[in-house]
Coordinates of C-alpha atoms and ligand atoms in Angstrom, one line a residue:
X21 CA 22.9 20.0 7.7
X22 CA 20.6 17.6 5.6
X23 CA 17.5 18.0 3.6
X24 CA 14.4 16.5 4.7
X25 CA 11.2 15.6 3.4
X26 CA 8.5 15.1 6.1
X27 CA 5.2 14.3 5.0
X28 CA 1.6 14.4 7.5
X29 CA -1.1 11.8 6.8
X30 CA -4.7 12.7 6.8
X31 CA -5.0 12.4 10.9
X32 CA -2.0 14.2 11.9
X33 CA -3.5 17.6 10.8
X34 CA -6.8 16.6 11.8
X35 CA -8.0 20.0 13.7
X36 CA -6.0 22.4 15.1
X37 CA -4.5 21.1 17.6
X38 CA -2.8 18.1 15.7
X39 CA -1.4 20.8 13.2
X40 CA 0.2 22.6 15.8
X41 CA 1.9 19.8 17.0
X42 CA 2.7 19.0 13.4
X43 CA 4.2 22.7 13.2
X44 CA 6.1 22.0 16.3
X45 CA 8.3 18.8 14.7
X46 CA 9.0 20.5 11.7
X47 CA 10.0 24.0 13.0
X48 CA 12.4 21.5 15.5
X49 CA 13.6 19.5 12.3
X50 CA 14.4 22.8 10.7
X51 CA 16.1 24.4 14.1
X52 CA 18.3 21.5 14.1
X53 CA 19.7 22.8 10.9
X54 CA 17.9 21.1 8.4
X55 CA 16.4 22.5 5.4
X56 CA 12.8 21.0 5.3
X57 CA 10.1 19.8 2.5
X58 CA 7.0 19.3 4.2
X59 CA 4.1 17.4 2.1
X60 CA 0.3 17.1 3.7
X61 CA -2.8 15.3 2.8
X62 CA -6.2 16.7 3.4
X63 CA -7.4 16.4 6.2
X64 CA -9.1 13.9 8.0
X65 CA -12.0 12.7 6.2
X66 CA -12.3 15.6 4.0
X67 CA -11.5 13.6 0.4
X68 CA -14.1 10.9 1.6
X69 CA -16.9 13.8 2.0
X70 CA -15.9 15.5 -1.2
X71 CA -16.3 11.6 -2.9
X72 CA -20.2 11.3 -1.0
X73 CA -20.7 15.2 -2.5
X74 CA -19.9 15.0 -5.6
X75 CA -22.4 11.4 -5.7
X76 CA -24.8 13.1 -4.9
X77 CA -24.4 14.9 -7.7
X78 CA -24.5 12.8 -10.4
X79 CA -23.6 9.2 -10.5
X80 CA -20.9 9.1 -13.0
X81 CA -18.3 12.6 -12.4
X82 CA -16.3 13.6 -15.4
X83 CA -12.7 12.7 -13.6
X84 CA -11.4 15.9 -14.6
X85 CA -13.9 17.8 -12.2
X86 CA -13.3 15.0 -9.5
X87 CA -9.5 16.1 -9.9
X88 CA -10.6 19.9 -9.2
X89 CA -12.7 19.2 -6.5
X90 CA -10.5 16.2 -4.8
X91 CA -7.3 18.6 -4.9
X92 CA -8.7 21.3 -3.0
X93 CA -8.7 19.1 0.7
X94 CA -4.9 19.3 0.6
X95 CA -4.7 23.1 -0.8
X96 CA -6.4 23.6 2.3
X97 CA -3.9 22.2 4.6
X98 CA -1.1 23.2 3.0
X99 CA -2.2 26.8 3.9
X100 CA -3.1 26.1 7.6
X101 CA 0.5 24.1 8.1
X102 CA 2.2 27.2 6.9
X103 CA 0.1 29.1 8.9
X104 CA 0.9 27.4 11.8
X105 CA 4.8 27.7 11.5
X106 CA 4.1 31.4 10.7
X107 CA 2.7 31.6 14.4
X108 CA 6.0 29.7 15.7
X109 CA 7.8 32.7 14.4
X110 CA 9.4 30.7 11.1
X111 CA 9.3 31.2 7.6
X112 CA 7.2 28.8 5.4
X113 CA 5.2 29.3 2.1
X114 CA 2.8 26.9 0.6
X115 CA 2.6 25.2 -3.0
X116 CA -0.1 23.8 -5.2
X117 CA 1.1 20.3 -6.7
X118 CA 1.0 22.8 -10.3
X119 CA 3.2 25.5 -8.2
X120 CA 5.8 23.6 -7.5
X121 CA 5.9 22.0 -11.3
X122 CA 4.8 18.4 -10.4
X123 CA 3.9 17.7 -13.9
X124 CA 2.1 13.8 -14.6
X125 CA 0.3 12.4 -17.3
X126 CA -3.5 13.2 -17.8
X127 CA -5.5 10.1 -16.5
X128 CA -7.6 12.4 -14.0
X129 CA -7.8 10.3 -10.5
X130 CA -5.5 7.8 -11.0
X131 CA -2.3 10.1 -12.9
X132 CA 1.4 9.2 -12.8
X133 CA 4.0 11.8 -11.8
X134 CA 6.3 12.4 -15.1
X135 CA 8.2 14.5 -13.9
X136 CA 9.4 17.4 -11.0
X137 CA 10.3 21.1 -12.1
X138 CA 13.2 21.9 -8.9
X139 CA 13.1 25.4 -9.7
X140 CA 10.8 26.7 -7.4
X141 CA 11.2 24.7 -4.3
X142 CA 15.0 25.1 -4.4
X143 CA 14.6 29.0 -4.6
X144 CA 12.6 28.6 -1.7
X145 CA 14.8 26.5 0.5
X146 CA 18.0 28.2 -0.4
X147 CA 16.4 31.5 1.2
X148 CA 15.9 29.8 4.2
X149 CA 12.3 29.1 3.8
X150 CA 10.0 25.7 5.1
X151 CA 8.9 24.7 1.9
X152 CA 4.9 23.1 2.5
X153 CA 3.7 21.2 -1.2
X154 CA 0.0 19.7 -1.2
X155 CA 0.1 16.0 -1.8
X156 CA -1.9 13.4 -4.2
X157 CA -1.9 16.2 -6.8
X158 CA 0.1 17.5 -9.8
X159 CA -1.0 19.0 -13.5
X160 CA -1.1 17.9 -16.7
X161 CA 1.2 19.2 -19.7
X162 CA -2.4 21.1 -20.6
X163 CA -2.5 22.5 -16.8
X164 CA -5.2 20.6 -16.3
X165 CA -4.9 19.4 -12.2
X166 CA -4.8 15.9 -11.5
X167 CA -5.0 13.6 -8.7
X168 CA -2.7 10.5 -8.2
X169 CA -4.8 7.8 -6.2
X170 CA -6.4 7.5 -3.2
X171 CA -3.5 7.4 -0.7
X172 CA -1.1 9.8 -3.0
X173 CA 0.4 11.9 -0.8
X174 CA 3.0 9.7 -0.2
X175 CA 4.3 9.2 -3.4
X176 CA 4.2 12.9 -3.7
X177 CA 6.7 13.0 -0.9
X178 CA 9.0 9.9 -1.8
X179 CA 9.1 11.7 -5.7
X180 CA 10.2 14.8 -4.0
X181 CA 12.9 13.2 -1.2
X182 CA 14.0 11.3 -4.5
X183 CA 14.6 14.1 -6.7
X184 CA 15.8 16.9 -4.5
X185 CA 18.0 14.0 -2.9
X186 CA 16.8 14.5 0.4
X187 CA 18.9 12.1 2.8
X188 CA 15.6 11.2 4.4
X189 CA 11.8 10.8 4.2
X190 CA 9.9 11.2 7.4
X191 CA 6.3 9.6 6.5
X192 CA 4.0 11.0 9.9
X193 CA 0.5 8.9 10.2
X194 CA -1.4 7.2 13.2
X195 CA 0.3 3.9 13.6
X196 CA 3.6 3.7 15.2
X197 CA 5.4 1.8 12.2
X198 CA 5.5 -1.5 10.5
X199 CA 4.5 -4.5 12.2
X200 CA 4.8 -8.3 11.6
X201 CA 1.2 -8.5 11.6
X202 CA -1.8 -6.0 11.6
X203 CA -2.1 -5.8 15.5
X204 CA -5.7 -5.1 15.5
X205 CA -6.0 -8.9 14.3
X206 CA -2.7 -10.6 16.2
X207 CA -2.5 -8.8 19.4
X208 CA 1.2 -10.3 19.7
X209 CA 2.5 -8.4 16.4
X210 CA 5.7 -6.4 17.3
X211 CA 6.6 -3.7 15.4
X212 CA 10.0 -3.8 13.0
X213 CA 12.6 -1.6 13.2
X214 CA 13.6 -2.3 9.5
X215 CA 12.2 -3.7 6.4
X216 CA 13.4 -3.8 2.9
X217 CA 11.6 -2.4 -0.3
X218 CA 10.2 -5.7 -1.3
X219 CA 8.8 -7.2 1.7
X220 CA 6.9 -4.0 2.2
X221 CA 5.4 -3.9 -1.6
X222 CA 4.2 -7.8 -0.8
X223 CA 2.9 -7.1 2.3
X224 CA 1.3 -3.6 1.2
X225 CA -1.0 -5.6 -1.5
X226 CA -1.7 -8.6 0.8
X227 CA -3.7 -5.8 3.0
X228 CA -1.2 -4.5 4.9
X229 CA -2.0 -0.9 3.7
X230 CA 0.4 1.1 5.2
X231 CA 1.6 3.1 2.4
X232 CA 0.7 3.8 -1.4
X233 CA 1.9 1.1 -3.1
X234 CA 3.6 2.9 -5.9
X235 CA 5.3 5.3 -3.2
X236 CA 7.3 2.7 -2.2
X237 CA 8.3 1.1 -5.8
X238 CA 9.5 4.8 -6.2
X239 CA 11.7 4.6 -3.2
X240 CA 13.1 1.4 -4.1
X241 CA 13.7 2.8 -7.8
X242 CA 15.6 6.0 -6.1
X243 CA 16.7 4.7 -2.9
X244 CA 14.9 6.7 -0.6
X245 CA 15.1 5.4 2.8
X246 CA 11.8 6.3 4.3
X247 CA 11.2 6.1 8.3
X248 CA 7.4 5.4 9.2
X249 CA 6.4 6.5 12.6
X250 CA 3.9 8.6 14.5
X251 CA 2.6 11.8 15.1
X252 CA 1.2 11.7 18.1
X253 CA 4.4 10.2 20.1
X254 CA 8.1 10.2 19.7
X255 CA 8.4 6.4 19.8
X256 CA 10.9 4.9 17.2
X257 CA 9.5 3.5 13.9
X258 CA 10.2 2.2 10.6
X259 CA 12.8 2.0 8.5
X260 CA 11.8 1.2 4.6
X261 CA 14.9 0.6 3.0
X262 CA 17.3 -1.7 0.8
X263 CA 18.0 -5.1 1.8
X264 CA 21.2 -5.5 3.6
X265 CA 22.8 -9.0 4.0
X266 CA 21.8 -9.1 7.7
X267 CA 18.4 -8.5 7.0
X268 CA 18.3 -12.1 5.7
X269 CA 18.2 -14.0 8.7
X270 CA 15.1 -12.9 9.6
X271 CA 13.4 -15.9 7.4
X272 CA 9.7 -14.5 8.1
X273 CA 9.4 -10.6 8.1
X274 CA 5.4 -10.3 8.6
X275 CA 2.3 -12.5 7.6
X276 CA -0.7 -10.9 6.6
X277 CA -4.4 -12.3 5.0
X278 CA -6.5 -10.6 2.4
X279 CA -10.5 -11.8 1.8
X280 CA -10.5 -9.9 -1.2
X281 CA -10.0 -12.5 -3.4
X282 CA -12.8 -14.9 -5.0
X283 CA -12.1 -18.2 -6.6
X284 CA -13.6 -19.3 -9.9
X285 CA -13.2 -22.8 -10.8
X286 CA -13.4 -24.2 -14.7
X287 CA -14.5 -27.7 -14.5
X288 CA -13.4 -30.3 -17.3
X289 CA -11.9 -28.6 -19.5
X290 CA -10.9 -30.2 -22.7
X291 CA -6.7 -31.1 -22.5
X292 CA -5.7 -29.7 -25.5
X293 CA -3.4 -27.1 -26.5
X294 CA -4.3 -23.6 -26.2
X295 CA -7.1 -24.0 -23.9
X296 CA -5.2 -21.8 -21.2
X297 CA -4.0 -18.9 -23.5
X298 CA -7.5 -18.6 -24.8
X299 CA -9.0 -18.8 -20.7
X300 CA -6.9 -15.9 -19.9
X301 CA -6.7 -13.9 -22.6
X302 CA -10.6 -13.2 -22.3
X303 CA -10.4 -12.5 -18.6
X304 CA -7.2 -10.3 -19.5
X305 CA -9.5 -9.0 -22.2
X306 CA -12.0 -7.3 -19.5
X307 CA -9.3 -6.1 -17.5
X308 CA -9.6 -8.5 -14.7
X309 CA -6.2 -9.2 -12.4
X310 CA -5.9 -13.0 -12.3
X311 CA -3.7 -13.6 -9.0
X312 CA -3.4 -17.0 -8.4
X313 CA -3.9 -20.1 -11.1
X314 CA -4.2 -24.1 -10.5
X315 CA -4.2 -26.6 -13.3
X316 CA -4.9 -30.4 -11.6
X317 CA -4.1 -33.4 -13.9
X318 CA -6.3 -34.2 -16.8
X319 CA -8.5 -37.5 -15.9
X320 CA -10.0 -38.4 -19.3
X321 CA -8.6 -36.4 -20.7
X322 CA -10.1 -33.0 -18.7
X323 CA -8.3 -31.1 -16.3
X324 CA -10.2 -28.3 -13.7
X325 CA -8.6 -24.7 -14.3
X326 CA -9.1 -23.1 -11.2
X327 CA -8.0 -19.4 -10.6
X328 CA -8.8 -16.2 -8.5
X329 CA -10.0 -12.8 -9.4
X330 CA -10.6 -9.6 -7.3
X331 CA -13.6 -10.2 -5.5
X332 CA -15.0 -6.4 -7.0
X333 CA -14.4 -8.2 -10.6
X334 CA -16.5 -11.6 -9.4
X335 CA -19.8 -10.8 -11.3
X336 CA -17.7 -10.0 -15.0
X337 CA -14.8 -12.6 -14.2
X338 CA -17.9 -15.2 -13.7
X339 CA -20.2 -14.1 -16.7
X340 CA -16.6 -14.2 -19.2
X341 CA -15.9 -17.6 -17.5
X342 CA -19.8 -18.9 -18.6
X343 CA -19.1 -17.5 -22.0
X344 CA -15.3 -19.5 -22.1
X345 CA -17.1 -22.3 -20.5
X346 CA -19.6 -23.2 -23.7
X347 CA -16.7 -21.8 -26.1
X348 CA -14.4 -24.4 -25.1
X349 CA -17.1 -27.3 -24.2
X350 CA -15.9 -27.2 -20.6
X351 CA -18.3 -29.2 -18.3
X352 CA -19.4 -26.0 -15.2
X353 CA -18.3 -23.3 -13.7
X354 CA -18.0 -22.9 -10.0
X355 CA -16.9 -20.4 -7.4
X356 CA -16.3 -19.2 -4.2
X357 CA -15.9 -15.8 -2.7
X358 CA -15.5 -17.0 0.8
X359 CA -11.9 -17.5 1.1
X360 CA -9.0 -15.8 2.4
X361 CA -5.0 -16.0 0.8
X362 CA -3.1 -16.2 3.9
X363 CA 0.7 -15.2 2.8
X364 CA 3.9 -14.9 4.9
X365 CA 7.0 -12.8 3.7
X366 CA 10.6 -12.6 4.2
X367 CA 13.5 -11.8 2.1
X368 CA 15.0 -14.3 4.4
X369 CA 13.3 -17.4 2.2
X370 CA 15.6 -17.1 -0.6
X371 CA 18.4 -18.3 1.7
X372 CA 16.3 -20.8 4.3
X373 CA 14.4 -23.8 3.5
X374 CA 11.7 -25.8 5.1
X375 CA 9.5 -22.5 5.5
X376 CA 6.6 -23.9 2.7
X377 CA 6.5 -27.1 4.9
X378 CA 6.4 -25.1 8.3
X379 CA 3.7 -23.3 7.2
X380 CA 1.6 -26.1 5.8
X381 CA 2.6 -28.2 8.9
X382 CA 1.2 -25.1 11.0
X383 CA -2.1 -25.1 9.0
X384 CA -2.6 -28.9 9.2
X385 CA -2.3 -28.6 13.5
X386 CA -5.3 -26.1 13.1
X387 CA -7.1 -28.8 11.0
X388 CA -7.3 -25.8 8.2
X389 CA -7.7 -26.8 4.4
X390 CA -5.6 -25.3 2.0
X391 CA -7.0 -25.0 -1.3
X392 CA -4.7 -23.4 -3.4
X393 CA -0.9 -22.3 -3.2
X394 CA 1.5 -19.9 -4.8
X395 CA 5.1 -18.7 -4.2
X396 CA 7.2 -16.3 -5.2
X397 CA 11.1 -15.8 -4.2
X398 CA 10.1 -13.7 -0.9
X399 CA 7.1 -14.8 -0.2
X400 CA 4.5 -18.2 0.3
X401 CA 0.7 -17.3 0.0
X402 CA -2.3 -20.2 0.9
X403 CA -5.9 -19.8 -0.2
X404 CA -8.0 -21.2 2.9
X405 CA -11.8 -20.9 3.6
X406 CA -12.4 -17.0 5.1
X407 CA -14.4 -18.3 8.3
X408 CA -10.6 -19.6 9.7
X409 CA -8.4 -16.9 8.2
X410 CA -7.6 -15.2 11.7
X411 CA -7.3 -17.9 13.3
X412 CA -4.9 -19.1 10.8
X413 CA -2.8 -15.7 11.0
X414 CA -2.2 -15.9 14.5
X415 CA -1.3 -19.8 14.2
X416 CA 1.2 -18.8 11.6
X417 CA 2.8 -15.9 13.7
X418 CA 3.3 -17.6 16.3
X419 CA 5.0 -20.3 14.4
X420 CA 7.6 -18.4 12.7
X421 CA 8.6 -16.6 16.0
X422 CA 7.1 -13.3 15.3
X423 CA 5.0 -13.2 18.3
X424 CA 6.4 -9.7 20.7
X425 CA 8.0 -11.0 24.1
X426 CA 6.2 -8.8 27.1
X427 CA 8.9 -7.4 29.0
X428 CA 9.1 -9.2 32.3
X429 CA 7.9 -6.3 34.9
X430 CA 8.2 -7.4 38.6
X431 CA 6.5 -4.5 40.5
X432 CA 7.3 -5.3 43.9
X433 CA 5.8 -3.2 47.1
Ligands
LIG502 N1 -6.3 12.9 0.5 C1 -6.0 11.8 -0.4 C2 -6.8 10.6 0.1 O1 -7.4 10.6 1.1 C3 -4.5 11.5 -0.5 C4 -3.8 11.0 0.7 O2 -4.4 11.1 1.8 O3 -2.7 10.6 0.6 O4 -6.7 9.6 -0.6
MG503 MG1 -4.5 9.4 3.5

């Protein structure tokens, strides 16, 4: 007998009939003789509609009523879930994030969990009970409710598999796991059976959005193997999990392209000490996320800074770059929002070489220009012009052997 923590995305308690079938799996998890934490977003797109309401409102919420109003989409399908077991004939009871003591900090919409009071929820289980929590939601030490991001729910569930020590964490949503490569833009992506911590966080903020971000640096902190798969079918999905040596000779794990970047170039700068600290210390200043930066040689003695900058930020990254520009006697400033950073991942790369020069090799074939290039220990990311970036995916997919071999079916009459 385990304890597991199964948590329903958005789509999976849609309507009615996708929460029965939600019941369904859960009152089976618990006849199996498991004891069973359920966690459930809002559903469908009731925290979009709230957003568009409350905008038409006003144009600038006080967070603090967001968080009241943005909390009550999963209150509601908590109560329905439990509901729904209820009519199965099982025992289940419904929390608030604040009923079940998931206390975080008090940045309304974006607040960090700080900490879990067990009390309750163990009371509960040890009677025998399906314990149902709402995600994305918690309170602050005043009791005030907060939210914790869009896409929350998930770390509400990995925090509770973490600290009730659940031996697994079921995450339920509309894609049947993890795959090498979103398949709406590689039809050939095949979906992975296992992937470590890391390779998901990299792949998560390249685009890949399958999970919360800080859900899974959670999981990785506590160890929480998580298993991503569907509700609608019982096909097998994702593992999340720690790296095993095995897992390392798979050199590529996935490949994935963002256009959310834009690029601002710094053109002759003067080469002289400092110039850098004082670039970035006025775009860290306005709270913009540098990602990527290039310094070419000095000719006469100026050298072309270029960097990129979340594309939402281009307007203020360009009007602080104007403003450094004149400060340091630079010459211009460009920039260009039409790229794309195509990256590919693998833990694999620590321990294989020749995967930078397969990939630019790959690129040059296609005739694609890359324009900037960074890499980490897991993972080699290109900036090319946006109008190739699919193309360029697929290229690179296909290169690294990731592309899914169609069973031979020979349907003879
Ligand atoms: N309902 C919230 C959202 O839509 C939280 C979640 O779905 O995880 O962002
Ligand atoms: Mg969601």
């Amino acid at each position: 007998m385990g304890l597991i923590v199964q948590k329903f995305g958005g789509t999976s308690v849609a309507n009615a009939e996708r929460i029965k079938a939600a019941a369904k799996r859960i009152v089976e998890t618990y006849k199996a003789g498991n004891k069973v934490i359920v966690v459930v977003s809002a559903r469908g797109q009731t925290t979009d509609e709230l957003i568009d309401l409350a905008n038409e409102l006003t144009d600038n919420p006080s967070t603090r009523e967001m968080d009241m109003l943005l909390s009550t989409g999963e209150q509601i399908s908590i109560a329905l879930v439990a509901m729904a077991i209820h009519a199965l004939g099982y025992p289940a009871v419904s929390f608030t994030g604040g009923q079940v003591g998931i206390v975080t900090d008090s940045y309304h919409t974006k607040a960090r969990i700080r900490n879990i009071n067990t009390h309750r929820v163990q009371k509960e289980l040890d009677k025998g009970t399906i314990v149902i929590v709402a995600g994305f939601q918690g309170i602050d030490a005043n009791e005030n409710i907060t939210t914790l991001g869009r896409g929350g729910s998930d770390t509400t569930a990995v925090a509770l598999a973490a600290i009730m020590k659940a031996d697994r964490c079921d995450i339920f949503t509309d894609v049947d796991g993890i795959y090498t490569a979103d398949p709406r833009k590689v039809p050939l992506a095949r979906k992975l059976d296992r992937v470590s911590y890391d390779e998901i966080l990299e792949l998560a903020s390249l685009g890949a959005q399958v999970m919360h971000s800080r859900s899974i640096e959670f999981a990785k902190k506590y160890n929480v193997p998580l298993y991503v798969r569907s509700s609608f079918n019982n096909k097998e999905g994702t593992l999340i999990c720690k790296e095993a040596k095995e897992m390392e000779d798979i050199v590529v794990s996935g490949v994935a392209v963002s256009k959310d970047d834009a690029k601002i170039t710094i053109r002759a700068v003067p080469d002289v000490p400092g110039q850098a600290a004082k670039i970035f210390h006025e775009i860290a200043r306005k709270k913009i996320n540098v990602d990527m930066i290039i310094q070419n040689a000095s000719i006469e003695n100026r050298a072309d800074v270029t960097f990129t900058v979340p594309r939402s930020d281009l307007r203020l990254a360009l009007e602080t770059a104007e403003k450094i520009k004149n400060d340091l006697g630079a010459k211009e400033v460009l920039h260009d929002s039409k790229i794309a950073k195509l990256s590919v991942v693998g833990i694999g790369m620590r321990s294989h070489c020749g995967v930078a020069e397969k990939m630019f090799s790959v690129l040059a074939e296609e005739k694609i220009n890359i324009q900037m290039i960074s890499t980490s220990e897991i993972k080699i990311s290109c900036v090319i012009d946006d109008a190739h970036a699919d193309r360029a995916l697929r290229a690179v997919h296909t290169a690294f052997g990731l592309d899914k071999v169609e069973k031979e079916e020979v349907v003879k009459v």
